[in-house]
Coordinates of C-alpha atoms in Angstrom, one line a residue:
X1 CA 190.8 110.7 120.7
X2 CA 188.0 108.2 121.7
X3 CA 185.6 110.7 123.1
X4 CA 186.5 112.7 119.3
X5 CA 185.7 109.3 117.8
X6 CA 182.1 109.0 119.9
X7 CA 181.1 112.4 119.0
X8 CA 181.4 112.0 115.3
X9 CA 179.9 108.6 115.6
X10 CA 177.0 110.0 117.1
X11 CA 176.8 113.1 115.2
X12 CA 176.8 111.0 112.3
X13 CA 173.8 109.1 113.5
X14 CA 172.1 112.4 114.7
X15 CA 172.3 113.6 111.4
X16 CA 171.2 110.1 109.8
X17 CA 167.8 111.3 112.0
X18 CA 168.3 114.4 110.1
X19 CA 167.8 113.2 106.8
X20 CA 165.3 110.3 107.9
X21 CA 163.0 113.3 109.2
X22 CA 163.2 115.4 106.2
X23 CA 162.9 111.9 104.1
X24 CA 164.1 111.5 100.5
X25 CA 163.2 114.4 97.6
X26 CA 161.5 111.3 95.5
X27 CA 159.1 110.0 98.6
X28 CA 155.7 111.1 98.1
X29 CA 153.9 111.7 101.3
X30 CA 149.9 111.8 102.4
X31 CA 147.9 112.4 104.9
X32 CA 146.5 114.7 107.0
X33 CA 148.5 118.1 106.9
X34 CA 148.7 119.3 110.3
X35 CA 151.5 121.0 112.1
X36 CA 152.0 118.1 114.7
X37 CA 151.4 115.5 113.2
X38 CA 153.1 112.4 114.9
X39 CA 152.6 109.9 111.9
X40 CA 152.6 109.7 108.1
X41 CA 151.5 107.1 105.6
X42 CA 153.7 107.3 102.7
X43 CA 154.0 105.7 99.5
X44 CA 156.5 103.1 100.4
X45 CA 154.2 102.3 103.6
X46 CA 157.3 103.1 106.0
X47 CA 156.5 105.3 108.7
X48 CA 159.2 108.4 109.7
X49 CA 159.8 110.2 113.0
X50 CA 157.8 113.1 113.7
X51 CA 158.9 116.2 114.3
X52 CA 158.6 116.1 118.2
X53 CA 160.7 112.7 118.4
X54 CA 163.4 112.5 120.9
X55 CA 167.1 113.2 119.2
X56 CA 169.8 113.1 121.9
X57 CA 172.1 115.7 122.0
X58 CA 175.6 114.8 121.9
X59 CA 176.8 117.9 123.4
X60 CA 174.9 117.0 126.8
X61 CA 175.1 113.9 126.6
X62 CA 179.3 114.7 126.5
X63 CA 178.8 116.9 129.1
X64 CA 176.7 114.6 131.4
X65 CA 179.5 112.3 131.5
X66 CA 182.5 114.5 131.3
X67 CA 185.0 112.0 130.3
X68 CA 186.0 110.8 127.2
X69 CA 186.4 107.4 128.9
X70 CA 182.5 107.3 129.3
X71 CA 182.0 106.8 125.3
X72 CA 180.9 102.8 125.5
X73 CA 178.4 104.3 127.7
X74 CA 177.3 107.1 125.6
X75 CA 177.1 104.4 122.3
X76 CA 175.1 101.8 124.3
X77 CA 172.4 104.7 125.5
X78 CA 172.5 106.0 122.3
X79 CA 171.6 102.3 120.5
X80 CA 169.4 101.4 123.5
X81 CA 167.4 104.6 122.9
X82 CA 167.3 103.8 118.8
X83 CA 166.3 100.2 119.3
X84 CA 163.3 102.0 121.4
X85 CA 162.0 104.1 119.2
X86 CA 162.6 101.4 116.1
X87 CA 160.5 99.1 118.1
X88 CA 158.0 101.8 118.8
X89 CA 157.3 102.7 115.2
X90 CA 157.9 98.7 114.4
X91 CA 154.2 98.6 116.6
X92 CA 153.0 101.7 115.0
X93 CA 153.4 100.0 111.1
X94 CA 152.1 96.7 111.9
X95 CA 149.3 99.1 113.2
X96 CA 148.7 100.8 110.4
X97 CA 149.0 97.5 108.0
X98 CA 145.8 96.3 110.1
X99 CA 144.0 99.5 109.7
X100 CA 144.9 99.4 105.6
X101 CA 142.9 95.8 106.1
X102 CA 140.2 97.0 107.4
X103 CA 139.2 100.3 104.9
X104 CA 140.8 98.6 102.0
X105 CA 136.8 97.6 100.9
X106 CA 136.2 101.3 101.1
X107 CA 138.6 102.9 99.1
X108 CA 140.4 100.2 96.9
X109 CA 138.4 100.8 94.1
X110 CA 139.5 104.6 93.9
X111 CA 143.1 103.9 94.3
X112 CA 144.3 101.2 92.1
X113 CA 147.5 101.5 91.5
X114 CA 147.9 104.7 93.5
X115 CA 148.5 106.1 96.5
X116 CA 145.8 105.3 99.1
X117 CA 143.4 108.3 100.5
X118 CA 144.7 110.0 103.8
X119 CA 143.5 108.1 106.8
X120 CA 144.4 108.8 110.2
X121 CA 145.9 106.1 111.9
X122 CA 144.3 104.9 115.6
X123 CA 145.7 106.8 118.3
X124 CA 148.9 105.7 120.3
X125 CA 150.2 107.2 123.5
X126 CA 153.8 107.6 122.5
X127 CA 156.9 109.8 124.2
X128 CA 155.9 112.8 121.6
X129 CA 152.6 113.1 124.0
X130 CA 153.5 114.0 126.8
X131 CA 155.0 117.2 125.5
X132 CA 151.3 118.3 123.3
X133 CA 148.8 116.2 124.6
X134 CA 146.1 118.2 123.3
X135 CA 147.6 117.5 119.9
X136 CA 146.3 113.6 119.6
X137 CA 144.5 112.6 116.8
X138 CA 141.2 110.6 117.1
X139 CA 140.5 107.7 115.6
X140 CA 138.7 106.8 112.6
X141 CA 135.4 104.0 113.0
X142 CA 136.9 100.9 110.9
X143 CA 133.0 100.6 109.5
X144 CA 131.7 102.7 107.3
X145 CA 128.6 102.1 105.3
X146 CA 128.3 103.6 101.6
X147 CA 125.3 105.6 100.7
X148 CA 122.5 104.0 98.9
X149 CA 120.3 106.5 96.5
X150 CA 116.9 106.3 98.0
X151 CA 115.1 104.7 94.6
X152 CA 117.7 101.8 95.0
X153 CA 116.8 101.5 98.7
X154 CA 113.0 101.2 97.4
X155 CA 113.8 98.7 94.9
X156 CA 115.5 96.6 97.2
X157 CA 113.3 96.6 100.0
X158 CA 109.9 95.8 97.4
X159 CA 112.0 92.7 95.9
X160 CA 113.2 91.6 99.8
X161 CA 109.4 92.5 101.9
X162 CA 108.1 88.6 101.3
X163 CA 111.8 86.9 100.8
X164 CA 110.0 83.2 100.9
X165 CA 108.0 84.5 97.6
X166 CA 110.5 86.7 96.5
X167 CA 110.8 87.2 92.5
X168 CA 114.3 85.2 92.2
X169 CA 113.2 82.5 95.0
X170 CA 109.8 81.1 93.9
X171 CA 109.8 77.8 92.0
X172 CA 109.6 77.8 88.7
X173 CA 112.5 79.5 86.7
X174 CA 110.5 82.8 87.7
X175 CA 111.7 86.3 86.5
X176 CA 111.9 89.6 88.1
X177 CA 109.3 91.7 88.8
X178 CA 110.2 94.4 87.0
X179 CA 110.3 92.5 83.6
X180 CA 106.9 91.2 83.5
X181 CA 105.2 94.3 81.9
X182 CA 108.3 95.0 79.7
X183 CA 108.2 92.2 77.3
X184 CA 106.2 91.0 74.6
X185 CA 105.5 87.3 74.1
X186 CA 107.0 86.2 70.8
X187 CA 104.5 84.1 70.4
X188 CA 101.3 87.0 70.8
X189 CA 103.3 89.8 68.6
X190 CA 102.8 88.0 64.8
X191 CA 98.9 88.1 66.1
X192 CA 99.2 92.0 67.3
X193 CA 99.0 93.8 63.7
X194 CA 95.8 91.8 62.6
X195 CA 92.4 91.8 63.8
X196 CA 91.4 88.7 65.8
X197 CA 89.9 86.0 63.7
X198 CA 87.0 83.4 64.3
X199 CA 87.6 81.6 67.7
X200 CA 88.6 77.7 67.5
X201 CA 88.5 74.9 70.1
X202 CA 91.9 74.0 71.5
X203 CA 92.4 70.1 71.3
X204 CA 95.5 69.7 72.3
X205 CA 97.8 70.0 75.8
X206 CA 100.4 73.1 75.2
X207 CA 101.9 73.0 79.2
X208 CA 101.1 72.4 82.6
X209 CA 101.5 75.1 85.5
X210 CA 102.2 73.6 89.1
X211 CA 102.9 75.6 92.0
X212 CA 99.8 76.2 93.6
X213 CA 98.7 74.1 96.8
X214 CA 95.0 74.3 96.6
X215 CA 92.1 74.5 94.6
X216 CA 92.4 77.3 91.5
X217 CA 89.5 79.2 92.1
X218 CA 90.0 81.2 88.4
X219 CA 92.0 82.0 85.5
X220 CA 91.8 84.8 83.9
X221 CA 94.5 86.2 80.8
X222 CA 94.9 89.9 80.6
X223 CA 93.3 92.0 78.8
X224 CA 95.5 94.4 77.0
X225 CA 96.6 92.9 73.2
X226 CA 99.8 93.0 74.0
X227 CA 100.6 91.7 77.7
X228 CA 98.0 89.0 76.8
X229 CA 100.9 86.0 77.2
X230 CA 99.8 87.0 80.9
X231 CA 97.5 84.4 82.8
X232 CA 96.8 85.4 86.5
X233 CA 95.4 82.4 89.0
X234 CA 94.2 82.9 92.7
X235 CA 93.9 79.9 94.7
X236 CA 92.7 78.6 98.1
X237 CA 96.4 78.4 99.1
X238 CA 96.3 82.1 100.1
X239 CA 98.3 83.1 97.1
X240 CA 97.2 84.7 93.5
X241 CA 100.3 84.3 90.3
X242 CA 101.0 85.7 87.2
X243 CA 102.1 82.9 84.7
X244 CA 103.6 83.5 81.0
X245 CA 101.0 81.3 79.6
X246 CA 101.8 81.8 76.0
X247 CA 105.1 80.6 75.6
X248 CA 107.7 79.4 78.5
X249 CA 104.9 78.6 81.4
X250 CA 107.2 79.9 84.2
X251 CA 105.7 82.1 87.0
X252 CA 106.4 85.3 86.5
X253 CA 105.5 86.5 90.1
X254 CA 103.6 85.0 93.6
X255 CA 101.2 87.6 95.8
X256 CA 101.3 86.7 99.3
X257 CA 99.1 90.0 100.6
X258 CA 96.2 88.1 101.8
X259 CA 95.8 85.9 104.9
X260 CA 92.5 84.0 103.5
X261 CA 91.9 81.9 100.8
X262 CA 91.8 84.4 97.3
X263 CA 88.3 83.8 96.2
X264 CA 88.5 86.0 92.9
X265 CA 90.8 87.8 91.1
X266 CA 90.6 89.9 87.6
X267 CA 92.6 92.4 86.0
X268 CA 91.9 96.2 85.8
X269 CA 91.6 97.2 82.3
X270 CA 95.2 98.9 81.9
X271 CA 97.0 95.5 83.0
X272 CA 98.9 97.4 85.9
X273 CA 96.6 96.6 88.7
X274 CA 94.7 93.1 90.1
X275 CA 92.0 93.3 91.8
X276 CA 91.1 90.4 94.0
X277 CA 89.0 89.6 97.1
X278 CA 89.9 87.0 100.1
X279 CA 88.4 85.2 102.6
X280 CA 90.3 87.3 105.4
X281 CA 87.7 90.2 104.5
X282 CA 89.8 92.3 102.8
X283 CA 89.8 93.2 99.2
X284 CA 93.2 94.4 97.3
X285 CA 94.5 96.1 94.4
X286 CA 98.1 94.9 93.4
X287 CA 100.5 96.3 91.6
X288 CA 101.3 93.6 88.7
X289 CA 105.1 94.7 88.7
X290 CA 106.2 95.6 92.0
X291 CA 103.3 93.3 93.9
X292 CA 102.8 96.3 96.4
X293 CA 99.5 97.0 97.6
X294 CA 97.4 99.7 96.3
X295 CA 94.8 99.5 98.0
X296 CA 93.7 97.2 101.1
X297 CA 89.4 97.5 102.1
X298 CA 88.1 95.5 104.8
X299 CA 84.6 94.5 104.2
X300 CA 83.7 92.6 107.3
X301 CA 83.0 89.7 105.6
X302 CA 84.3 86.8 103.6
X303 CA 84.6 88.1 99.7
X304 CA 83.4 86.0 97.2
X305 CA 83.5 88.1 94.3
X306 CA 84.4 91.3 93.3
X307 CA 83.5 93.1 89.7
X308 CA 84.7 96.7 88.8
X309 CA 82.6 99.3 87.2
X310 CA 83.0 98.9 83.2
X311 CA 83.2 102.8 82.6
X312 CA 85.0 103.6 86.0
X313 CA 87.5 101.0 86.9
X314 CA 88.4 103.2 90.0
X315 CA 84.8 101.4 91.8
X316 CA 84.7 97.9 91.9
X317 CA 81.7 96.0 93.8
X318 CA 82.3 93.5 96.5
X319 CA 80.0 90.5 97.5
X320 CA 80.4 87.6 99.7
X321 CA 79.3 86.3 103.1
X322 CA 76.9 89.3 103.3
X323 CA 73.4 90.4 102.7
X324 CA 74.9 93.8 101.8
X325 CA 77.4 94.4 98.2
X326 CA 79.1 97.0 98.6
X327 CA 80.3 99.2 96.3
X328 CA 84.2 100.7 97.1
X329 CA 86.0 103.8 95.9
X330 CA 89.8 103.1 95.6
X331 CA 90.5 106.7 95.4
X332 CA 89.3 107.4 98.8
X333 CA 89.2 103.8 100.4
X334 CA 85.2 104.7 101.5
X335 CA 81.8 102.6 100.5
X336 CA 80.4 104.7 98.4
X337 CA 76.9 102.9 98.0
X338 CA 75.4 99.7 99.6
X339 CA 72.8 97.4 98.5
X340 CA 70.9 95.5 100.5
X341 CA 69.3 92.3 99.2
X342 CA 68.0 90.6 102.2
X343 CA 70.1 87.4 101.5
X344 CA 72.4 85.0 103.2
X345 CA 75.2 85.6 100.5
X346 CA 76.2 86.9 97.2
X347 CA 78.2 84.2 94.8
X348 CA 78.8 86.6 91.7
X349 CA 78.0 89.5 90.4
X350 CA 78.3 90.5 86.8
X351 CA 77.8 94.2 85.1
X352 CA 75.5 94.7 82.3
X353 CA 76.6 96.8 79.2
X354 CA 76.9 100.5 79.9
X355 CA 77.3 99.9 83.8
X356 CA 73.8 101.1 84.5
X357 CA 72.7 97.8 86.0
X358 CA 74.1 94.8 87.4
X359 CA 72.9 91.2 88.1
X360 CA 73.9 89.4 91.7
X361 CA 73.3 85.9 92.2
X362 CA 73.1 84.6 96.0
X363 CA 72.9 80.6 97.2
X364 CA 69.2 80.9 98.5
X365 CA 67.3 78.0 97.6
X366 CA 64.0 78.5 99.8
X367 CA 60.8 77.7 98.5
X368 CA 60.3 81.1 97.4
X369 CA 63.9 81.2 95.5
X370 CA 62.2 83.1 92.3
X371 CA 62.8 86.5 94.2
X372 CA 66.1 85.8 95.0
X373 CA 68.5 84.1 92.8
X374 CA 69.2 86.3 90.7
X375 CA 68.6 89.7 91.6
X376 CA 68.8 92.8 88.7
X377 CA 69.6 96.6 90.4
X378 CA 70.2 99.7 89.5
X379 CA 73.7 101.2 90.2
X380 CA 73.2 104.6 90.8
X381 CA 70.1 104.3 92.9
X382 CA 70.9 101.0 94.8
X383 CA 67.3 100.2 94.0
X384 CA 66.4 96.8 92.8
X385 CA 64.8 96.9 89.2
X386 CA 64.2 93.1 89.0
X387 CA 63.6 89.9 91.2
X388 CA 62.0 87.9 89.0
X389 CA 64.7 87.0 86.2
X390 CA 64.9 83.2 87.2
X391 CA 62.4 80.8 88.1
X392 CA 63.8 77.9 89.3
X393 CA 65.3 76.4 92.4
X394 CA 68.7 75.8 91.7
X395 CA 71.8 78.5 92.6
X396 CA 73.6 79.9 90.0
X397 CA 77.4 80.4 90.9
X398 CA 78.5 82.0 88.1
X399 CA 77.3 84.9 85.2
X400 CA 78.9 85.9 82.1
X401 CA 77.8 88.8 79.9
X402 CA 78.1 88.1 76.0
X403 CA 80.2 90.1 74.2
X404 CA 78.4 91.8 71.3
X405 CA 74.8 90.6 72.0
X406 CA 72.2 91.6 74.4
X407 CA 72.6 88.6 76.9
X408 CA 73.9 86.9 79.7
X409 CA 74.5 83.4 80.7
X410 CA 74.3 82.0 84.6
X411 CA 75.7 78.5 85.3
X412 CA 73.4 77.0 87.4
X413 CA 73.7 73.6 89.6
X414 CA 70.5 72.3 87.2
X415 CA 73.8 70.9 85.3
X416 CA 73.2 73.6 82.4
X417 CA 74.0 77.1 81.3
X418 CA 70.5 79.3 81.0
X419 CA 70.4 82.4 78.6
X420 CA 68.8 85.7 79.8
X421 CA 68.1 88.9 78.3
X422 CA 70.1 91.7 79.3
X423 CA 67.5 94.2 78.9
X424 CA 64.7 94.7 80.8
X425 CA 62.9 92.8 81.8
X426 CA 65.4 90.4 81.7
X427 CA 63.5 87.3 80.6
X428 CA 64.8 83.8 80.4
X429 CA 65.4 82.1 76.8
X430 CA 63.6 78.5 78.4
X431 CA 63.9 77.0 73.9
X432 CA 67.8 77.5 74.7
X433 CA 70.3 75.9 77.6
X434 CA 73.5 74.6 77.2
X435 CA 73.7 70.6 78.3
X436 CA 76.6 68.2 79.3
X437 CA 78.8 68.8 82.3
X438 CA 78.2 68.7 85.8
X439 CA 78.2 71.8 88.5
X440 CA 77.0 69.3 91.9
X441 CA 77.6 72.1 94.2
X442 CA 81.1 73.2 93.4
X443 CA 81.5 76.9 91.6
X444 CA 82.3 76.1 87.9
X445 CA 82.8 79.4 86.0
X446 CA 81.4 79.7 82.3
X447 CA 83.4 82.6 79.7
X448 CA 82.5 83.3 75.8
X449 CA 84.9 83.8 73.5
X450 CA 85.9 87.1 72.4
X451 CA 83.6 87.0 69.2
X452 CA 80.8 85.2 71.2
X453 CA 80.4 82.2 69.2
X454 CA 81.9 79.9 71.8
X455 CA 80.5 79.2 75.3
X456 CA 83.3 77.2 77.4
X457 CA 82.4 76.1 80.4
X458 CA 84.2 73.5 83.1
X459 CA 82.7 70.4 85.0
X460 CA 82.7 68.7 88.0
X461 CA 84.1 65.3 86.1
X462 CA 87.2 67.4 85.0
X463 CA 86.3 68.3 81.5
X464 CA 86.0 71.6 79.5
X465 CA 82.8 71.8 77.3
X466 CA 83.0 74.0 74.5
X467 CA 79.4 75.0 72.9
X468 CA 77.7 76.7 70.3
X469 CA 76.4 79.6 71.7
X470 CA 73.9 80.1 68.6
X471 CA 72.0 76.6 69.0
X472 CA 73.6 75.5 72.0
X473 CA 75.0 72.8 70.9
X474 CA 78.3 70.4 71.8
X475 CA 81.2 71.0 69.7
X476 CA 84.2 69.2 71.8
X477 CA 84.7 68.0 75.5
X478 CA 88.3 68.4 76.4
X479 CA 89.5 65.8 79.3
X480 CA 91.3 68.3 80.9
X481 CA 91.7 67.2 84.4
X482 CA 91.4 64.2 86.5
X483 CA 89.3 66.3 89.6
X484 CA 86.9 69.4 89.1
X485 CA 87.4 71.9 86.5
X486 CA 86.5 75.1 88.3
X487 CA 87.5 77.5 85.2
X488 CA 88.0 77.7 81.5
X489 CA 89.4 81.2 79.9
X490 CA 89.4 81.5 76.7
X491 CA 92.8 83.4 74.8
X492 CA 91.7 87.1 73.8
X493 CA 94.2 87.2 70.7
X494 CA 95.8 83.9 70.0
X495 CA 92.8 81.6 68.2
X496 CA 92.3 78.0 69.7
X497 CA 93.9 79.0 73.4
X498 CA 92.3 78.5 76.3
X499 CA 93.5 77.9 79.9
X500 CA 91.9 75.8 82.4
X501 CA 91.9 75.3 86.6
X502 CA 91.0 72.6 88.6
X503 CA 90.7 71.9 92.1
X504 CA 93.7 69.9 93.0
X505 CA 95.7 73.3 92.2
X506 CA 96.4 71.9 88.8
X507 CA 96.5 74.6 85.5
X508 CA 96.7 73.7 81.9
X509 CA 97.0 75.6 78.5
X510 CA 95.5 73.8 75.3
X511 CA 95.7 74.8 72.2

């Protein structure tokens, strides 16, 4: 009666493996769907016994003892061989737990609240493989990395190429790069629908830029009405900004590309592109929004100015520590023409109307000077046309062409701004020069106003003069800065704006 007892006992239990094998009606089952498959992930995250699991059979097992006084025995084998296989599949859950951990960042966001995507659980030798060994299932790598569309990879790796001058890392409250073109200062857009009025003289102190770590060689604002909030700035400290100069006077973006000292910088005439020129030897075109380089020339010298062609912006001219300016094509990175002036080095260069001819200026100071100071040539032929434009010893380190009228201005270390003639042959106005601040030796630029009235130039006491241009004479001296004032730029639509640069890195907007 005991050995009927133990048979039923352990049929029961065989059949209690039964129905965990086959598993409830309601339980929803995943994973991978193959015939021997030793494992499965289910919705309650309990794992059942596969299909190959080891089920006693009472029968033998009866048989192997055959006594019914042997049924303690056959309970305790049957328990010890249950406990075994609980405690294996005990090990194969906490398994699978660890394994949920580690792809849960992969795939919770597509399975909230449901069941979790198949995943094959790591392999583990197990009674069931010894009888198909061929049947294991690999493992799956616990890292997998999403895919990135290539434009977002592009994007990333333009804002992350200079991380310490990133757009979101340098000082200042800056914005990203790809806003800076996108907006229009609310400041410039009342002045946008109405043609630009008679040009004023600022008086007062609007904001201060800080930021750069040298002198400020130039500032120039852009060009194009609307992006004219815009001031660019290129330093000594190997760096050239963008600045929203109009209204919050943070810097919009930082162009670490050049190794040198940036000796000038302007803007191409769409307001995509800079253009500036280093004292590593290399000359640059930037893109204004993503700060990649266009183009990258080496000249083999030191640039200290570069100019582009009025009617094609796609050739700019390049002068510097040379006796040669070249003259560059950015569409096929090759000098296109050369001229040679037979000088130690070029300080500007300035185009004349039309882009027929242009004027270069060089530091020579010999006793015969008058053939070399200022030097007129023809563009197309690289001939010169004229080497006598200005007669006196003194170096002129920086031209400016007048906006509506036939002329041109040189600032000249005589302390004054002479007037030339911009047609041939390029004669001197000696009744007319512009008198007050001081050059002594360092490069203080001179800029008219957009409706030519005004001549600002800066000073070597720190001031901005502002002059007639008609009778030359004084109409305000702005203390501007407390060392050099190297630039002044007048605003092309807002009226009494002008920015200013000086050599302790300093930059200031009056209005």
């Amino acid at each position: 009666m005991s050995s009927l007892v133990a048979y039923e006992d352990s049929e029961s239990e065989d059949e209690s493996l039964e129905q965990t094998k086959e598993g409830p009606p309601a339980a929803v089952q995943t994973g991978f769907c193959e015939q021997n498959q030793e494992v499965r992930v289910c919705n309650s995250s309990e794992v059942t016994l596969s299909t190959h699991s080891f089920t006693p059979d009472p029968g033998s097992v009866l048989g192997h003892h055959g006594s019914s006084s042997s049924a303690p025995q056959l309970h305790s084998q049957l328990h010890s061989c249950f406990d075994w296989e609980r405690k294996y599949y005990s090990d194969v859950r906490a398994q699978e737990k660890q394994f949920r951990y580690t792809t849960d960042p992969l795939s919770s966001h597509a399975t909230q609240g449901k069941i979790s995507a198949p995943q094959t659980l790591p392999h583990k030798a197990s009674f069931s493989d010894g009888l198909k060994p061929e049947k294991r299932h690999h493992s799956v790598p616990s890292v997998v990395r999403p895919y990135i569309p290539k434009r977002q990879r592009l994007a990333t790796s333009v804002e992350t190429a200079d991380p310490k001058y990133s757009a979101e890392q340098v000082p200042g409250n800056q914005t990203r790069a790809s806003q800076i073109l996108s907006e229009v200062s609310p400041r410039v857009k009342p002045y946008l629908a109405h043609k630009p009025g008679a040009a004023g003289i600022p008086r007062r102190l609007l904001m201060s830029l800080g930021g750069h770590q040298g002198p400020v060689n130039t500032v120039q604002w852009c060009p194009v009405p609307h992006l004219s909030h815009l001031l660019l700035s290129a330093s000594m400290d190997k760096t050239f900004k963008v600045w929203d100069g109009a209204e919050s006077g943070r810097c919009l973006r930082v162009y670490t590309c050049h190794s040198g000292a940036v000796r000038d910088a302007c803007w191409t005439p769409c307001g995509r592109h800079l253009l500036t020129g280093s004292f590593d030897n290399s000359a640059v075109i930037t893109d204004v929004e993503t700060g990649q380089q266009v183009v990258k020339l080496d000249n083999q010298f030191k640039v200290m100015c570069v100019v582009l062609h009025p009617s094609n912006p796609e050739v700019f001219l390049c002068g510097g520590y040379s006796s040669v300016v070249k003259a560059w094509d950015s569409r096929s990175c090759k000098v296109v023409k050369a001229y040679k002036a037979g000088i130690q080095q070029t300080l500007d260069i300035l185009f004349l109307r039309g882009g027929v001819n242009f004027i270069t200026s060089s530091d020579c100071v010999s006793r015969d000077s008058a053939d070399r100071t200022l030097v007129a040539w023809d563009y197309e032929t690289t001939a010169k046309v004229s080497n006598q434009i200005y007669q006196e010893r003194y170096t002129c380190p920086s031209l400016a062409l007048h906006p509506l009228e036939e002329s041109f201005v040189a600032q000249t270390n005589g302390n004054y701004v002479a007037v030339f003639s911009s047609q041939q042959p390029y004669r001197m106005n000696k009744r007319r020069r512009y008198e007050g601040h001081k050059v002594e030796g360092y490069a203080v630029q001179c800029e008219f106003s957009l409706d030519g009235t005004i001549l600002a130039s800066g000073s070597s006491t720190g001031s901005a003069h502002f002059y007639d241009y008609h009778n030359a004479r004084s109409l305000h001296t702005l203390h501007a800065h407390n060392h050099p004032c190297l630039g002044v730029s007048q605003h092309p639509v807002l009226p009494a704006t002008a920015a200013t640069c000086d050599w302790a890195g300093e930059i200031k907007v009056w209005h």
